[in-house]
mmCIF file with all atom_site columns, C-alpha atoms in Angstrom:
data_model
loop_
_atom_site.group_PDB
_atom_site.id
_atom_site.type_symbol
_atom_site.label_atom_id
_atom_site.label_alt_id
_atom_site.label_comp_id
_atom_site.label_asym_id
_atom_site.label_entity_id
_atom_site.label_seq_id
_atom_site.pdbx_PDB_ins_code
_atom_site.Cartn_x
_atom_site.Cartn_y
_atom_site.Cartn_z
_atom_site.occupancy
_atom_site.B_iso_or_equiv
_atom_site.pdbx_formal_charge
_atom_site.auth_seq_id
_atom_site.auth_comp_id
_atom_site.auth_asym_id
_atom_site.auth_atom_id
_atom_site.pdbx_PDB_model_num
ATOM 1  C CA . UNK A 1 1  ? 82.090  92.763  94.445  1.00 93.00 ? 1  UNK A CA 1
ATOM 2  C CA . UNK A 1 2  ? 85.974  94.645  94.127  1.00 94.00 ? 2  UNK A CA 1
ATOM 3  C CA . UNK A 1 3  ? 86.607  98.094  94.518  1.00 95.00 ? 3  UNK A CA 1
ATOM 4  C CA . UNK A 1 4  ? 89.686  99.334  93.631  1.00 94.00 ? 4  UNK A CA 1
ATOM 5  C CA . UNK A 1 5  ? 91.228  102.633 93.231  1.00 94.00 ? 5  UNK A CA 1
ATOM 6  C CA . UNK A 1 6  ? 92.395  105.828 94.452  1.00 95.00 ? 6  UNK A CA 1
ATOM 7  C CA . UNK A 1 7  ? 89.994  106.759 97.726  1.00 95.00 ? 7  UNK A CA 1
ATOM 8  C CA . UNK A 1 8  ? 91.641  109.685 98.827  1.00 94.00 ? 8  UNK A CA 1
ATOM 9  C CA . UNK A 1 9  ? 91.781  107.720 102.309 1.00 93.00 ? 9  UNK A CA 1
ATOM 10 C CA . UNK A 1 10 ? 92.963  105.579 104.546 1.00 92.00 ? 10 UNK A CA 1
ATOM 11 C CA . UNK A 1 11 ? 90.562  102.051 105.657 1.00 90.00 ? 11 UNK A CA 1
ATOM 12 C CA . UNK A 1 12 ? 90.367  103.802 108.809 1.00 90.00 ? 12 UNK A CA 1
ATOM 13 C CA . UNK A 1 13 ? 89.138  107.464 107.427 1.00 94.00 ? 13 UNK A CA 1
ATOM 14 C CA . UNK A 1 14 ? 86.054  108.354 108.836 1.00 95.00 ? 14 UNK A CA 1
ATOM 15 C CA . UNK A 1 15 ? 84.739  109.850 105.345 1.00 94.00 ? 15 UNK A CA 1
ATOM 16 C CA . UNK A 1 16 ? 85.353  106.221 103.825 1.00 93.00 ? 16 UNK A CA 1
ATOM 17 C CA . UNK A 1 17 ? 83.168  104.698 106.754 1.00 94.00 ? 17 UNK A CA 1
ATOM 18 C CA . UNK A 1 18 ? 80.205  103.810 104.449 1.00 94.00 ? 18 UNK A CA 1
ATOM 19 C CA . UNK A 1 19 ? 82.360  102.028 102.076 1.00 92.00 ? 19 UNK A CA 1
ATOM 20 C CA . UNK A 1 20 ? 84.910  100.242 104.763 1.00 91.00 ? 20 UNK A CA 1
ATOM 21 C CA . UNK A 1 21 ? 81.559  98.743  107.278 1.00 93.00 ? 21 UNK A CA 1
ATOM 22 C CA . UNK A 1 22 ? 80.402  97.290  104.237 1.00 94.00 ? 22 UNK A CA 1
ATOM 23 C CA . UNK A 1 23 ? 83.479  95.815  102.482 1.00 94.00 ? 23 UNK A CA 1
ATOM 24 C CA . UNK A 1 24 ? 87.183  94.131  103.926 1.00 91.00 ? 24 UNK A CA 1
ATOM 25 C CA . UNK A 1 25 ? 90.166  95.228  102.984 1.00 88.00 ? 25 UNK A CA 1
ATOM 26 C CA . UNK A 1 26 ? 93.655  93.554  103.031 1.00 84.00 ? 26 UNK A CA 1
ATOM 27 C CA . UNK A 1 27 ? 94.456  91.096  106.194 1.00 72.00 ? 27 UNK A CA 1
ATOM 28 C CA . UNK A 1 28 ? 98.176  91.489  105.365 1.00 74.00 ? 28 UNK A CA 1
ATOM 29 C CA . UNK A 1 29 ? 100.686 94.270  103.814 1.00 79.00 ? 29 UNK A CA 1
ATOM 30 C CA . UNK A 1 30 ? 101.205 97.881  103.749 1.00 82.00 ? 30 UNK A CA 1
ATOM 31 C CA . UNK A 1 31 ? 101.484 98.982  100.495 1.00 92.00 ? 31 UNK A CA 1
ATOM 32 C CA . UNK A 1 32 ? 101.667 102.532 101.317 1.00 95.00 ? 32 UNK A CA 1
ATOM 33 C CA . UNK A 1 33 ? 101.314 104.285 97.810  1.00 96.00 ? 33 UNK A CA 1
ATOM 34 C CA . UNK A 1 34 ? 101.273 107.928 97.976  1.00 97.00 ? 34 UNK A CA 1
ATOM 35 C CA . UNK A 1 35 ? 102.859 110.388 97.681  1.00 97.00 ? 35 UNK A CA 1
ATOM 36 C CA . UNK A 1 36 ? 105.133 107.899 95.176  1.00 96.00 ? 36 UNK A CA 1
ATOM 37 C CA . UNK A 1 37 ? 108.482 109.583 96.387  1.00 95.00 ? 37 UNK A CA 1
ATOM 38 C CA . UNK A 1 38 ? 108.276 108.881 99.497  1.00 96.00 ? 38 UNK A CA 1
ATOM 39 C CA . UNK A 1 39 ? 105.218 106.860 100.434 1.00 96.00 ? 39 UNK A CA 1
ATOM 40 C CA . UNK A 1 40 ? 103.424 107.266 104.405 1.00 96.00 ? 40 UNK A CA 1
ATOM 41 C CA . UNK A 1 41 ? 100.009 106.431 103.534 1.00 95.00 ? 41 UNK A CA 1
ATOM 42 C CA . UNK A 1 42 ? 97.908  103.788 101.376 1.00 94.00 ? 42 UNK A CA 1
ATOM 43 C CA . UNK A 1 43 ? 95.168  106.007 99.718  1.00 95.00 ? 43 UNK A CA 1
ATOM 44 C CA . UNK A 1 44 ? 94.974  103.842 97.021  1.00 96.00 ? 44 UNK A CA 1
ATOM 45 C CA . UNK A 1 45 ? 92.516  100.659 98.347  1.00 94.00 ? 45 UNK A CA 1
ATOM 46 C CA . UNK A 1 46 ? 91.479  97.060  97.473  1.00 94.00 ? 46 UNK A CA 1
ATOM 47 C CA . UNK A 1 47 ? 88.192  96.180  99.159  1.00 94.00 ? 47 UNK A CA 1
ATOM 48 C CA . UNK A 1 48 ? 85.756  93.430  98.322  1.00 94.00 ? 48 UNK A CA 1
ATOM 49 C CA . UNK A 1 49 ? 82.643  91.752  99.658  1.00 94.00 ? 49 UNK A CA 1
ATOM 50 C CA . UNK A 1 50 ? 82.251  87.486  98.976  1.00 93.00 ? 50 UNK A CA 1
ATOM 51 C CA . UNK A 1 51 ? 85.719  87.771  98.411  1.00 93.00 ? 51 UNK A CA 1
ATOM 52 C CA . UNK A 1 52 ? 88.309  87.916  100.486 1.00 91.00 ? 52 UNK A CA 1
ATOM 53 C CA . UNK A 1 53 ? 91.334  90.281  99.981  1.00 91.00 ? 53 UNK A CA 1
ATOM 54 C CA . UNK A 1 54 ? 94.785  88.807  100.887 1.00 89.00 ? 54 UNK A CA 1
ATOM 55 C CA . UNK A 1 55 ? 98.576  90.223  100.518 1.00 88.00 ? 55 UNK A CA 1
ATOM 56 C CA . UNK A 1 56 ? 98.294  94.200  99.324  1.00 92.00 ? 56 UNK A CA 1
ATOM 57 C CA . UNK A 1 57 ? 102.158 95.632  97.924  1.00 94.00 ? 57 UNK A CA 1
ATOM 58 C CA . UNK A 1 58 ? 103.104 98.256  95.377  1.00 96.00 ? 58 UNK A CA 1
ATOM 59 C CA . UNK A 1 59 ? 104.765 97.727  92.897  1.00 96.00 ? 59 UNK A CA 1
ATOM 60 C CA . UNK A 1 60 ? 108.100 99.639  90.968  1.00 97.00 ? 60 UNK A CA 1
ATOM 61 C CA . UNK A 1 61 ? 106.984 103.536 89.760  1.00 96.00 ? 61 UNK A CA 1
ATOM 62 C CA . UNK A 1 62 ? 105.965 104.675 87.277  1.00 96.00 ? 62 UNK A CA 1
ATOM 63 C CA . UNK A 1 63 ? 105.617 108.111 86.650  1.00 94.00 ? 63 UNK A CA 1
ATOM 64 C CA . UNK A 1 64 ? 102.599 108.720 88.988  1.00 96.00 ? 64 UNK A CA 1
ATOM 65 C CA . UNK A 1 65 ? 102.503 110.534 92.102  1.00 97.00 ? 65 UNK A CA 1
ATOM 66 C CA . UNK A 1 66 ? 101.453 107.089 93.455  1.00 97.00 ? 66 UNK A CA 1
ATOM 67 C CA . UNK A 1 67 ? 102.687 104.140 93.627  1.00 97.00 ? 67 UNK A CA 1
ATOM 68 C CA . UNK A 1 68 ? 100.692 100.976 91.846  1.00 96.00 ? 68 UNK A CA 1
ATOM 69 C CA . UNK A 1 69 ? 98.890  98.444  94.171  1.00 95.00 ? 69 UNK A CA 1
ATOM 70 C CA . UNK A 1 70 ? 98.336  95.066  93.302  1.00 94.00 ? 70 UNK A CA 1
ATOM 71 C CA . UNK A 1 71 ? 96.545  92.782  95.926  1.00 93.00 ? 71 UNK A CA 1
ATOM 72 C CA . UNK A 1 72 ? 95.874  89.030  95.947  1.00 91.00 ? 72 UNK A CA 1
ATOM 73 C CA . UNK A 1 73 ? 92.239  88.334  95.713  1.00 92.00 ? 73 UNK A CA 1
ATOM 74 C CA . UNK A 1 74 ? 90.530  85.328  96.926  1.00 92.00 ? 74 UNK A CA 1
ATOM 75 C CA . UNK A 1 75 ? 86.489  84.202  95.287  1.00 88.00 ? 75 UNK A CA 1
ATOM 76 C CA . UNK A 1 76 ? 84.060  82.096  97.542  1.00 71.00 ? 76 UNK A CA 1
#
């Protein structure tokens, strides 16, 4: 299972605690993607469970007031 998107929160945000005990996030990268212009936080996540999620960057802006994440995923 992948979930990907724009969480509002950080992997360690209390609020996302239901989500982030039952799925891993990226061992390695920061990939902080918001606000776009100057990024400080990732908000936007890659989590999975029977798969494992490996190097998380952004990548170039677009337009968005966040940045786009693109993560290396791993299956079985």
């Amino acid at each position: 299972m992948l979930l990907l998107g724009d969480l509002n929160g950080t992997v360690d945000d209390r609020g996302l605690a239901p989500l982030t005990s039952r799925l891993d996030a990226a061992e390695r990268g920061f990939a902080f993607s918001f606000p776009a212009r100057f990024p400080v936080a990732r908000i936007d996540q890659v989590l999975a469970r029977s798969a494992t999620v490996g190097r998380i960057r952004t990548l170039p802006a677009t337009g968005s007031d966040h940045l786009p994440v693109t993560a290396r995923v791993g299956l079985g």
